[in-house]
Coordinates of C-alpha atoms in Angstrom, one line a residue:
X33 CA 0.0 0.0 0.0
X34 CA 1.2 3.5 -0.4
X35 CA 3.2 5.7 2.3
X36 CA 0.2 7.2 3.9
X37 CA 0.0 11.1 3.4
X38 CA 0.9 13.0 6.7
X39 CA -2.1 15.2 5.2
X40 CA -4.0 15.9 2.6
X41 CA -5.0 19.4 1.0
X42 CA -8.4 18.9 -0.4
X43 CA -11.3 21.0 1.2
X44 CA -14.5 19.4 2.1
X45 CA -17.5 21.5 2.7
X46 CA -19.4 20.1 5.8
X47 CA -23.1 20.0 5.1
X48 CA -24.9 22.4 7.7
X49 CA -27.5 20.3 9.6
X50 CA -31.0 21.5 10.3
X51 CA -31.6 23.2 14.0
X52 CA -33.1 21.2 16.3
X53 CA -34.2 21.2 20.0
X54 CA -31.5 19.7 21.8
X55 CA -32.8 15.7 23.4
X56 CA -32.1 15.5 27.0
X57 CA -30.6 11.5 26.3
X58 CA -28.5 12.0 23.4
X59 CA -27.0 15.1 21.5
X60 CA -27.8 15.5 17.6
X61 CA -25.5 13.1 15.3
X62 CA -22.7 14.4 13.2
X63 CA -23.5 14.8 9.6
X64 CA -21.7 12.4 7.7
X65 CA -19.0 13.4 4.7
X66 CA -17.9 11.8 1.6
X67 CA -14.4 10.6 1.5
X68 CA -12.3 8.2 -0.7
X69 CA -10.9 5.9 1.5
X70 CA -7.8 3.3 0.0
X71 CA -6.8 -0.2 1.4
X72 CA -4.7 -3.0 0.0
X73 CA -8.1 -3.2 -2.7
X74 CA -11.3 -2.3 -2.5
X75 CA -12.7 -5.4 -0.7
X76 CA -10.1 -4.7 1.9
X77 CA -11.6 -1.2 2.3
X78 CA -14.8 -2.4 2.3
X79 CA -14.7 -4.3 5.3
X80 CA -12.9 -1.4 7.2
X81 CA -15.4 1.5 6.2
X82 CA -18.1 -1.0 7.0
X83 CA -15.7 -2.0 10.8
X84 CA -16.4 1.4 11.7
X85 CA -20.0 2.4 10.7
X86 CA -19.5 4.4 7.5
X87 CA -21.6 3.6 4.3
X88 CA -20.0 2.8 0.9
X89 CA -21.1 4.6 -1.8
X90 CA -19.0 3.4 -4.2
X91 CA -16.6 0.4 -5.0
X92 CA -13.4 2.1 -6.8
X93 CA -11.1 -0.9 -7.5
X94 CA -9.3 0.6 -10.3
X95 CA -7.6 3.0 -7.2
X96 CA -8.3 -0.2 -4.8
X97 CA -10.5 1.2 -2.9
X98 CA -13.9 3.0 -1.9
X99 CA -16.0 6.2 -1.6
X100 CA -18.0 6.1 1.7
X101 CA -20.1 8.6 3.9
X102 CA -17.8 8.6 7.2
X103 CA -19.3 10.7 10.5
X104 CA -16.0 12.9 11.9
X105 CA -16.3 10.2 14.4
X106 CA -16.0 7.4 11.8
X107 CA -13.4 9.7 10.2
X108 CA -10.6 9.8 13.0
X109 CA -11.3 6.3 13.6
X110 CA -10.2 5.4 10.5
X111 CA -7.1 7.4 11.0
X112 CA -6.2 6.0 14.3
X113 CA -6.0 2.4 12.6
X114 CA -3.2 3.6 10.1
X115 CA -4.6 0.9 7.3
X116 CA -6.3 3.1 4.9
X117 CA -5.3 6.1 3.1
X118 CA -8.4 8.7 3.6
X119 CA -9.2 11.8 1.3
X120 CA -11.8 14.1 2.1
X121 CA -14.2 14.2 -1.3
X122 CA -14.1 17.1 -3.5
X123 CA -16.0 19.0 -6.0
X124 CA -14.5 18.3 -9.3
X125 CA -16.1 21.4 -12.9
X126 CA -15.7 20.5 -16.1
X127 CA -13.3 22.3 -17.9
X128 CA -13.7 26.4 -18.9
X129 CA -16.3 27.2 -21.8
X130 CA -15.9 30.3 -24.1
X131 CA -18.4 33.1 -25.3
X132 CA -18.4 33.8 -28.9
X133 CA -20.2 34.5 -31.8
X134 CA -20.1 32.9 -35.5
X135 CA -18.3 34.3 -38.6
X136 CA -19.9 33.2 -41.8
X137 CA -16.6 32.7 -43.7
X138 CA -15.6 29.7 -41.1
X139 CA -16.1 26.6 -40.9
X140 CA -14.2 25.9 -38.1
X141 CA -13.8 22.0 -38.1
X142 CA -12.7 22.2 -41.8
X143 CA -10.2 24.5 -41.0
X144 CA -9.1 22.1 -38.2
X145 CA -9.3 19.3 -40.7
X146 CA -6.9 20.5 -42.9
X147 CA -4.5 22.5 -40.8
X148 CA -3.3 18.7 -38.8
X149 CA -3.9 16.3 -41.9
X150 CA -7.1 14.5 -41.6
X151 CA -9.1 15.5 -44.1
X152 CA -6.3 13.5 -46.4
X153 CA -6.5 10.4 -44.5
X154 CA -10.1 10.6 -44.9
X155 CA -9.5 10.2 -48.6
X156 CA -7.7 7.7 -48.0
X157 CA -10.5 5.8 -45.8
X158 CA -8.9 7.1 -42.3
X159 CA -12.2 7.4 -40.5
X160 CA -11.9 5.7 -36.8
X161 CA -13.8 2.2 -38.5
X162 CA -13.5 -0.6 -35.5
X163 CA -12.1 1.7 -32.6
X164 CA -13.9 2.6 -29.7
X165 CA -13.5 6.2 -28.3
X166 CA -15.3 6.6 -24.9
X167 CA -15.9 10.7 -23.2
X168 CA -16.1 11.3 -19.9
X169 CA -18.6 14.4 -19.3
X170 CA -21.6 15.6 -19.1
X171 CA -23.3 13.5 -20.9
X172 CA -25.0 13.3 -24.7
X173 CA -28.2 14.8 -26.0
X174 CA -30.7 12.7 -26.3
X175 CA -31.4 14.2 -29.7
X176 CA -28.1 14.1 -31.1
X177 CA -28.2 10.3 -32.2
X178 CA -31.3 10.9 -34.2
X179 CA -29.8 14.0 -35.5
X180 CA -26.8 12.3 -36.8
X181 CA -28.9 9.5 -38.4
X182 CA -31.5 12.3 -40.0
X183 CA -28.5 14.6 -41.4
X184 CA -25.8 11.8 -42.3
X185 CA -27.8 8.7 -42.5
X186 CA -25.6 7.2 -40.4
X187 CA -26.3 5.7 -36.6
X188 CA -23.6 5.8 -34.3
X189 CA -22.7 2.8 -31.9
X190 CA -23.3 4.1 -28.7
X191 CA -23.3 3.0 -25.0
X192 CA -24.1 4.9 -22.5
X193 CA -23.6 4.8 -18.7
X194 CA -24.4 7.4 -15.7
X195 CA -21.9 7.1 -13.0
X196 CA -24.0 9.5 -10.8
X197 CA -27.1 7.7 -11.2
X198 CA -29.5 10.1 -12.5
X199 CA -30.8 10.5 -15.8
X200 CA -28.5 10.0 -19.1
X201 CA -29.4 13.3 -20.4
X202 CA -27.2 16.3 -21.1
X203 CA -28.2 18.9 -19.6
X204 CA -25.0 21.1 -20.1
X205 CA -24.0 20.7 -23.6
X206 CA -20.7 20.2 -23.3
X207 CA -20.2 16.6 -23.2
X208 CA -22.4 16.7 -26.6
X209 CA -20.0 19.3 -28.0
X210 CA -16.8 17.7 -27.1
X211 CA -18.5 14.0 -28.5
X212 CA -19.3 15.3 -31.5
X213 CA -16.2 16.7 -32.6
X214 CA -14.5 13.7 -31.8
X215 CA -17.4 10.9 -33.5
X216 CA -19.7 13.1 -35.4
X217 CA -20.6 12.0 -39.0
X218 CA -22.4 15.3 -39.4
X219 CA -21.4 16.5 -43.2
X220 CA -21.0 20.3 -43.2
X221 CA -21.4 22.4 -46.6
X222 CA -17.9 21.5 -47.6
X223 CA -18.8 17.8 -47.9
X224 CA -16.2 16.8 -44.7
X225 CA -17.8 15.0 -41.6
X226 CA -17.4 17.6 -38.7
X227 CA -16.4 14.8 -36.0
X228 CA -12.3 13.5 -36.4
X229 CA -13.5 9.9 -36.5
X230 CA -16.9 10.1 -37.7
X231 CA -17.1 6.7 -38.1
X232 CA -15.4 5.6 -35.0
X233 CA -18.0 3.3 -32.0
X234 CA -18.8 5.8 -28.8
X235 CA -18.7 5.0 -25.1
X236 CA -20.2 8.5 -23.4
X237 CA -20.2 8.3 -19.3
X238 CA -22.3 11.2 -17.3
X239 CA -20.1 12.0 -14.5
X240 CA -21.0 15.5 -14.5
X241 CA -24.4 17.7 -13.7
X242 CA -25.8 20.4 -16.2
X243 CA -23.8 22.8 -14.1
X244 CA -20.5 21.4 -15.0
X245 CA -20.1 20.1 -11.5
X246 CA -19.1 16.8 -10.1
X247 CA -17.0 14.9 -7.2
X248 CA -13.5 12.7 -7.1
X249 CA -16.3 10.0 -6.3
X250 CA -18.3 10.3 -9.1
X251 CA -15.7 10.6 -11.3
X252 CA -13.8 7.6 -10.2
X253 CA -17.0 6.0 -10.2
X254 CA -17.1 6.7 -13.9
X255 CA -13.7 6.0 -14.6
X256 CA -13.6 2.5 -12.8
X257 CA -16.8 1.5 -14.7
X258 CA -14.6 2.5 -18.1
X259 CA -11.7 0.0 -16.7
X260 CA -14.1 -2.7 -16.3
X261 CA -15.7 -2.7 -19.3
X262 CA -12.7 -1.6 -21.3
X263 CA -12.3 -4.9 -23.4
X264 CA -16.0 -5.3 -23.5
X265 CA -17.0 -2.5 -25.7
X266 CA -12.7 -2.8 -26.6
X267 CA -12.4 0.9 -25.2
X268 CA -8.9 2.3 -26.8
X269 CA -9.6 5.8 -26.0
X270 CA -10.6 8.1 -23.8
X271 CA -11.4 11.9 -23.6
X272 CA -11.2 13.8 -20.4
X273 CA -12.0 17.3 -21.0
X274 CA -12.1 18.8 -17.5
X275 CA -9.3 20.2 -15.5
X276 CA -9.0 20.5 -11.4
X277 CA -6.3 22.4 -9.7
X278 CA -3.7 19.9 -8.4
X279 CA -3.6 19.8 -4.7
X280 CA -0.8 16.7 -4.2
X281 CA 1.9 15.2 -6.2
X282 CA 0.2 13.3 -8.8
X283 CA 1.1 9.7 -7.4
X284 CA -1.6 11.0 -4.9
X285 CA -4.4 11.9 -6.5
X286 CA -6.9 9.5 -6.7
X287 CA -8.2 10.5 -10.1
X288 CA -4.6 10.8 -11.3
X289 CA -4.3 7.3 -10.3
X290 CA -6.9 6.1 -12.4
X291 CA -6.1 7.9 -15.6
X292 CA -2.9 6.1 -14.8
X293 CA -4.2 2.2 -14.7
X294 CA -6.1 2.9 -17.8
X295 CA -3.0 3.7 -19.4
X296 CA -1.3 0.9 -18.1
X297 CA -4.3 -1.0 -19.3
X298 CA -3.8 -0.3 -22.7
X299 CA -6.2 2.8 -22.9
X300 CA -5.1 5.8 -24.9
X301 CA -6.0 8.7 -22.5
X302 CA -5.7 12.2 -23.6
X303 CA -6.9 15.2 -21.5
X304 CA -7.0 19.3 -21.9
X305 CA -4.6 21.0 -20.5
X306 CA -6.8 24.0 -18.6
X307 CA -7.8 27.0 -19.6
X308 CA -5.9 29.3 -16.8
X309 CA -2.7 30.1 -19.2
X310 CA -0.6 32.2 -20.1
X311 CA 1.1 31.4 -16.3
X312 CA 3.5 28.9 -15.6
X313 CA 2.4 25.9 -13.4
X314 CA -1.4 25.8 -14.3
X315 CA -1.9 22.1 -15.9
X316 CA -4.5 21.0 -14.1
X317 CA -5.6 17.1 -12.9
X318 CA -6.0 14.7 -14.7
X319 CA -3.7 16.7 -17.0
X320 CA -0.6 16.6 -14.6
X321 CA -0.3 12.7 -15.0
X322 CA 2.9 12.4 -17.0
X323 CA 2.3 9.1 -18.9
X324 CA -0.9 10.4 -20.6
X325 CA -1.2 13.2 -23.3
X326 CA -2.3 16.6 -22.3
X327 CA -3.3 18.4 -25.0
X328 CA -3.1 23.0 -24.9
X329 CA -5.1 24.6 -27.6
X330 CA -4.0 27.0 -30.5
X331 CA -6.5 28.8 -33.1
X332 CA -6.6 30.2 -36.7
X333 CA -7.8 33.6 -35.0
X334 CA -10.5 34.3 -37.3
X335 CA -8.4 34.0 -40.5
X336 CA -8.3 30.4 -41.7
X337 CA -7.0 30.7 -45.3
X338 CA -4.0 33.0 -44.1
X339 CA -1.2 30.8 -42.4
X340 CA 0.0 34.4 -40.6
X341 CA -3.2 33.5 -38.2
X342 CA -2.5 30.5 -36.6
X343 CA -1.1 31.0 -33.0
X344 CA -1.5 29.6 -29.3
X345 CA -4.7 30.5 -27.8
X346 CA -4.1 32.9 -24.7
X347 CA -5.8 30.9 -22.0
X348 CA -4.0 27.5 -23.3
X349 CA -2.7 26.2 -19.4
X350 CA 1.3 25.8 -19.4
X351 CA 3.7 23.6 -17.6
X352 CA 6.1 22.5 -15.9
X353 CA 3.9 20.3 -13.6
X354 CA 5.1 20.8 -9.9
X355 CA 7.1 17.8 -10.3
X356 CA 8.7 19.0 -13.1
X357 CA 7.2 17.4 -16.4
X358 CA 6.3 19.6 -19.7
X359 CA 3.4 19.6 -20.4
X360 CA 0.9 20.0 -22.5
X361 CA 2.8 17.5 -24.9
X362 CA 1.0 19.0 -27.9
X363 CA -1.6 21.8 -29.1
X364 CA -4.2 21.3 -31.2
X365 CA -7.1 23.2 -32.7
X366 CA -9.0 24.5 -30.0
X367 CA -10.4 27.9 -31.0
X368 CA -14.5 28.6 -31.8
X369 CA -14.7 25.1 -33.2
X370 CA -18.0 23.9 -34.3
X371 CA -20.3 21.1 -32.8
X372 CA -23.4 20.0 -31.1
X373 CA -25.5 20.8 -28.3
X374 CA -29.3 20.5 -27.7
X375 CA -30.6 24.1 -28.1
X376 CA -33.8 23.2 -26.1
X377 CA -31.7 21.2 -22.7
X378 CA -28.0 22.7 -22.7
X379 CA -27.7 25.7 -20.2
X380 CA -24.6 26.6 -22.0
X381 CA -26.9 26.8 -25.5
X382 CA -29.6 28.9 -23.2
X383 CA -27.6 30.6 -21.6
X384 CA -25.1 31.9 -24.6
X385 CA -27.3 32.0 -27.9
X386 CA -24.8 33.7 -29.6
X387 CA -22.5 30.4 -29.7
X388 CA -25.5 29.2 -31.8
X389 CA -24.7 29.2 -35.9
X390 CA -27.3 29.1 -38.6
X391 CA -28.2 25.8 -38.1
X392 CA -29.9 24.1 -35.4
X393 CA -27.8 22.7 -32.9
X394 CA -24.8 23.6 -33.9
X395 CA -22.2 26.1 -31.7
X396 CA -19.2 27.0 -31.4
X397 CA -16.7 27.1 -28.6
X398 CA -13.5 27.1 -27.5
X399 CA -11.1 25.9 -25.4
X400 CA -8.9 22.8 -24.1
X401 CA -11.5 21.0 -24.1
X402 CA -11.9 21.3 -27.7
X403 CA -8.5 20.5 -28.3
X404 CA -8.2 17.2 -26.6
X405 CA -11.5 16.3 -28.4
X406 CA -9.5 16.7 -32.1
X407 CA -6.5 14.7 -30.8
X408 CA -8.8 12.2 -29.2
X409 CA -10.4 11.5 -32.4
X410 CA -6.9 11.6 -34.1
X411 CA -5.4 8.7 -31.6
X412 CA -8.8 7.0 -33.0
X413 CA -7.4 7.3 -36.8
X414 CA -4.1 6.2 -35.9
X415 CA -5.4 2.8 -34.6
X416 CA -7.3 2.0 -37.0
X417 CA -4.7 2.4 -39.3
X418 CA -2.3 0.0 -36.9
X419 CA -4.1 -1.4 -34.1
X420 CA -1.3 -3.0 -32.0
X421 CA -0.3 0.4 -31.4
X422 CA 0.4 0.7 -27.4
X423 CA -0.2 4.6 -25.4
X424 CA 3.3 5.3 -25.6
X425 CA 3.5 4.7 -29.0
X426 CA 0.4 6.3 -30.4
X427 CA 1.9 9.5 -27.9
X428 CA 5.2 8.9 -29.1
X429 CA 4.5 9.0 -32.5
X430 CA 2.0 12.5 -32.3
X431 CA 4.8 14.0 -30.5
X432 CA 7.3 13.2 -33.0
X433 CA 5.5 14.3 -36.2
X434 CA 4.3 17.9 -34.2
X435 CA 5.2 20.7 -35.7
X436 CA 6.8 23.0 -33.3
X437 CA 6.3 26.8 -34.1
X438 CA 9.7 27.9 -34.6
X439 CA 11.1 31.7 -35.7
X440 CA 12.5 32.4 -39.0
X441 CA 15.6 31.9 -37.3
X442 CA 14.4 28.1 -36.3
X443 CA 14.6 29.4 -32.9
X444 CA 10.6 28.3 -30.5
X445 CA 8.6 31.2 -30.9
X446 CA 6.6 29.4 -27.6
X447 CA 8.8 27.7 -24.7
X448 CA 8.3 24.1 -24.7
X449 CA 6.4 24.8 -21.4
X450 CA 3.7 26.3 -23.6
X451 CA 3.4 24.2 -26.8
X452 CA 5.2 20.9 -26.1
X453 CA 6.5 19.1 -29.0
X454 CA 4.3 21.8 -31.5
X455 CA 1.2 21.7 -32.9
X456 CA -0.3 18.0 -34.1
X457 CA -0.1 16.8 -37.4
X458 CA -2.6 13.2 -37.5
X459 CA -1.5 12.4 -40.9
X460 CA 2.4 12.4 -40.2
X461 CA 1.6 10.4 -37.1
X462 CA -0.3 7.5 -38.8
X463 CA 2.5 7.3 -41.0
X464 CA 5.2 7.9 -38.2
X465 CA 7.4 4.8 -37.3
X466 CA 8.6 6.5 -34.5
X467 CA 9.3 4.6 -31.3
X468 CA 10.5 4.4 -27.5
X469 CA 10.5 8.5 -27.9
X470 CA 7.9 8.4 -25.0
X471 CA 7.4 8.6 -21.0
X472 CA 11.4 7.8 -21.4
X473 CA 12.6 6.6 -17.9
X474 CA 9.1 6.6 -16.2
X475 CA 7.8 2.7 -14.8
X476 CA 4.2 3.1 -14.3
X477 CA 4.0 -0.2 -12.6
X478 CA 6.1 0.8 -10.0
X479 CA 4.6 4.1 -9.7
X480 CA 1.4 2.8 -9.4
X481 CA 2.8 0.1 -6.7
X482 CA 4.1 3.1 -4.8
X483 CA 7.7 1.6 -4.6
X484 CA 8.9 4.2 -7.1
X485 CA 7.8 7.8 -8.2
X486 CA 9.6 10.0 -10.5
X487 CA 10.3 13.9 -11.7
X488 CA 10.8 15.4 -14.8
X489 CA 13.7 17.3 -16.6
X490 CA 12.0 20.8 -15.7
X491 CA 14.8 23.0 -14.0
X492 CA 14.2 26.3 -12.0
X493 CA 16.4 29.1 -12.8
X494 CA 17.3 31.6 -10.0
X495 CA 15.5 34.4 -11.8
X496 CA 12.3 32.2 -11.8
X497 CA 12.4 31.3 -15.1
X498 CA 12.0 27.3 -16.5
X499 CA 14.5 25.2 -18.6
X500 CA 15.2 21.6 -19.6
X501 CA 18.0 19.6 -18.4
X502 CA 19.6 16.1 -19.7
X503 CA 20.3 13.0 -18.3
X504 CA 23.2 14.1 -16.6
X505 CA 21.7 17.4 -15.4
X506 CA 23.1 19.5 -18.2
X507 CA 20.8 22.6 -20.0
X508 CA 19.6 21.9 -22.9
X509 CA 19.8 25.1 -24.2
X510 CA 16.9 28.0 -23.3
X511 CA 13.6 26.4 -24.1
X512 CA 14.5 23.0 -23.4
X513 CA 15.0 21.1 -27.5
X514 CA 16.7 19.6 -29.1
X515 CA 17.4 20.8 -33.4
X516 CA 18.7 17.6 -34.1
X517 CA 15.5 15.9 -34.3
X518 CA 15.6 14.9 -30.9
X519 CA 13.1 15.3 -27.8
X520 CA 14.3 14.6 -24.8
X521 CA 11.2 16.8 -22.5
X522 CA 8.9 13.2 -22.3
X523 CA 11.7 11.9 -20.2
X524 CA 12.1 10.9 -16.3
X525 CA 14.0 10.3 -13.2
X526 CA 13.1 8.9 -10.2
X527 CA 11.8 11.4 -7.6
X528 CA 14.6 13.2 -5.1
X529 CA 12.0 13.5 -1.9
X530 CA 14.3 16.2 -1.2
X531 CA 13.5 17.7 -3.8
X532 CA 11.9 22.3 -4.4
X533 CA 12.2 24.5 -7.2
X534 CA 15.1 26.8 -6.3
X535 CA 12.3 29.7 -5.6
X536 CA 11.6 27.1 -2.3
X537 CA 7.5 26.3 -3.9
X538 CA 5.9 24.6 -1.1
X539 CA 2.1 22.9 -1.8
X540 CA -0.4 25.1 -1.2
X541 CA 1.6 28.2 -0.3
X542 CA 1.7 30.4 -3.6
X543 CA 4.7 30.3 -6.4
X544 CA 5.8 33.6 -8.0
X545 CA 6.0 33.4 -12.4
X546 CA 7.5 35.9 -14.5
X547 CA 4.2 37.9 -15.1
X548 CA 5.2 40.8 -17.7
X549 CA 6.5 38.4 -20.2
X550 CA 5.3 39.2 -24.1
X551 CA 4.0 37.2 -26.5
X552 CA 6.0 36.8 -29.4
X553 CA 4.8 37.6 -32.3
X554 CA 5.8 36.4 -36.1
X555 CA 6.6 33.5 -36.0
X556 CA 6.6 30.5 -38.3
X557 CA 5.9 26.8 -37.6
X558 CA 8.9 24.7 -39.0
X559 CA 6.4 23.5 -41.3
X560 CA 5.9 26.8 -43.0
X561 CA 3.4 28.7 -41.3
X562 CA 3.4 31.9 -39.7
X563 CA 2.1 33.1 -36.3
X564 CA 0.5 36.4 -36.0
X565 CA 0.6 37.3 -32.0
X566 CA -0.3 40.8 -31.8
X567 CA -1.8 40.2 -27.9
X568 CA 0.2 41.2 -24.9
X569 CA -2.0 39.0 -22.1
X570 CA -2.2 40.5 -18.8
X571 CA -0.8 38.0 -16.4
X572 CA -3.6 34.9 -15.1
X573 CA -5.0 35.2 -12.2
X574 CA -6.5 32.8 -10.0
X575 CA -10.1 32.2 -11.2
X576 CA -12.8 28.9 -10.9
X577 CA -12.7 26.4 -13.0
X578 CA -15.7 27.0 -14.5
X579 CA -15.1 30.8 -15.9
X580 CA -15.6 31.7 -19.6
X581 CA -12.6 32.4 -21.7
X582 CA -12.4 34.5 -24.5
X583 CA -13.6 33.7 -27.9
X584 CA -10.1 32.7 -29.7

């Protein structure tokens, strides 16, 4: 079992219990809490919870363990024993939305189509046939299936499953929006299906309200029930586009966890990167994990058939992760993209009509989320094109045939803390033979056993600044690549407990970034475009999850 935490940094919010006149025999019980509560596996945990009083809620064995409501008696009893690792519960929001309005000229998935390569593989029959993509959200419109049939003629294999229990509706929009960019055979005027795989088989789980909102149990609950049926439905991938401010290492963190045992499993997982960028230090969970890809989000800018427009989005998250792994990986197309949403349900819809374009249904948004839904559908087209593809190699080989915006000098116009290996480029990737170029040094199984954790090759400088550093602790010059077609930022060492960024970052005590920096502006991707960044971002500040970014 792991080292029990000396403590734990999540919040729980006590539920206030109802005034009543005091009972001369017995005083009022203690409300009970949620908590995750980890044992040797989750029948072990069972029987402890259950030793003590507390209800399960939920049985979690992909993190071997439990969700239970535990009294503040049953609570410290718990902790007294020493057995268990015990989490308070906490709310978990789906990932940042975006206000925006539609421009007649776009056609924003096209766009996204050709700028990374797919619309050529669909020529050449590239469309997701026999892999199963499954999206962790909000759910899916009950309308959307029949819409796809009506406008496409085609009927999408779908399962669905609610991991809170209520109602398989979308009530958001966002979990229909992120799907259908990912599966969607929905043909737009320019003859191209708007979804990346459109004819790829969909697993959608409900693990989040029409508020966005959630819990780490409902979540897990979600994400267990995808690990159990993985080789039913033969899951491959899985989208995660929500983003929670990391509050422990990721070895910790119970989601982070399971993201990680689906990897192991044989599950591509791919998950935004946040939407709190420009500042250093903001991937959020699951989006820390460093086996998995994260994916930041870049945008045409409103000009789609001039390369000068294509640039990073200003709210894209960037890393180092606190233990000191780049990330995002990649970018990919993530500003006002088109997709659905159910105009009569979604609050989002409701609530921001101008997202709505001509046609019924159809929106546009932007953000991270957005972006991991194009790569997610991507990773879908590279297996069906070789299915014995593992998760390191289908990352391996999207990192390796990114396209990294570079100046005309070929020196990054972005750090590698904010673009990773460059944008994506899905038809280089299925053709990539790339190998072993990912999560280079990292053992998952002993990081998941707890007998081994690991750090990255992000170095602080002592002007606060962020670099890369070999094998042997050596720069590797300022932002952290290698020219020689050789990326060495998906590597790891095992963790130094010992370990702070020279600037002495403690957990849950602030960490200063270098807030005036300026965009960069004119730059070209080394495969021939040009970025326009005319923008000088005011520095991030802390904000919820759940806030609107700008249109991008």
């Amino acid at each position: 079992m792991r080292a029990k935490l000396s403590r734990w940094l999540w919040a729980v919010t006590a539920a206030c219990s109802a005034h009543v006149l005091a009972q001369p025999t017995a005083p009022p019980a203690s409300p009970a809490s949620a908590y995750i509560v980890q044992s040797h596996g989750s029948q072990s945990a069972i029987r402890i919870v259950t030793s003590v009083g507390g209800r399960v809620t939920h049985d979690l064995p992909i993190i071997h363990g439990v969700s239970a409501m535990l009294t503040p008696a049953q609570a410290a009893r718990l902790r007294e024993l020493g057995t268990v690792d015990l989490f308070a519960d906490a709310a978990v929001v789906m990932q940042d939305y975006s206000e925006g309005g539609y421009s007649s000229y776009n056609i924003p998935n096209q766009d996204a189509r050709v700028e990374i390569g797919a619309d050529r593989l669909l020529a050449q029959g590239f469309n997701g046939t026999g892999v199963t993509v499954a999206v962790l959200d909000t759910g899916l419109a009950s309308t959307w299936r029949w819409l796809m049939q009506y406008t496409s003629g085609i009927t999408v294999p779908l399962v669905t499953y609610s991991a809170d229990g209520s109602q398989f509706e979308d009530y958001s929009g966002h979990g229909t929006h992120v799907t259908s960019i990912i599966v969607s055979p929905y043909l737009t005027p320019n003859g191209q299906p708007m979804g990346m795989a459109p004819r790829a088989k969909l697993v959608t789980v409900k693990a989040f309200d029409g508020n966005g909102t959630s819990s780490y149990a409902t979540v897990l609950n979600g994400l267990n029930w995808i690990f159990t049926n993985r080789a039913a439905y033969n899951i491959r991938v899985l989208n995660l586009s929500f983003a929670a401010n990391p509050q422990s290492y990721y070895w910790n963190d119970p989601i982070d966890q399971a993201v990680m045992k689906l990897w192991q499993a044989g599950v591509v997982v791919v998950a935004s990167a946040g939407n709190w960028g420009p500042a250093a230090q903001t991937i959020g969970v699951p989006g820390n994990v460093p086996y998995i890809i994260t994916v930041g989000a870049m945008t045409d800018n409103y000009t789609p058939t001039n390369p000068l427009g294509w640039r990073l989005t200003s709210f894209s998250s960037t890393g180092p992760t606190f233990e000191g792994f780049v990330k995002p990986e990649i970018l990919a197309p993530g500003g006002h993209i088109m997709g659905n949403m159910d105009h009569n349900r979604a609050q989002l819809a409701q609530q921001h009509p101008s997202f709505q374009l001509p046609l019924d249904n159809l929106y546009i948004m932007s953000g991270t989320s957005q972006a991991a839904a194009v790569v997610s559908g991507s990773a879908a087209l590279m297996l069906q094109a070789n299915p014995s593809l593992t998760p390191d190699q289908v990352k391996c080989r999207l990192m390796a045939s990114a396209h990294a915006a570079v100046t005309a000098n070929n020196q990054p116009a972005y750090s590698v803390f904010q673009q990773g290996a460059g944008e994506i480029n899905v038809y280089d990737a299925v053709y990539s033979q790339s190998m072993g170029c990912a999560n280079v040094g990292l053992n998952i199984a002993a990081d998941l056993a707890g007998t081994a954790h690991f750090r990255g090759p992000a170095r602080q400088s002592d002007d606060g600044t962020y670099y890369i550093v070999d094998q042997n602790g050596s720069p590797i010059n300022q932002q952290g690549y290698l020219w020689n077609n050789t990326y060495l930022a998906s590597s790891g060492y095992l963790w130094n407990s010992g370990y702070l960024w020279n600037s002495g970052y403690l957990w849950n005590s602030g960490y200063l970034w270098n807030s005036g920096y300026l965009w960069n502006s004119g730059y070209l991707w080394n495969c021939g475009y040009l970025w326009n960044q005319s923008a000088t971002p005011s520095p991030a500040t802390a904000a919820a999850i759940n806030d609107w970014v700008d249109q991008q």
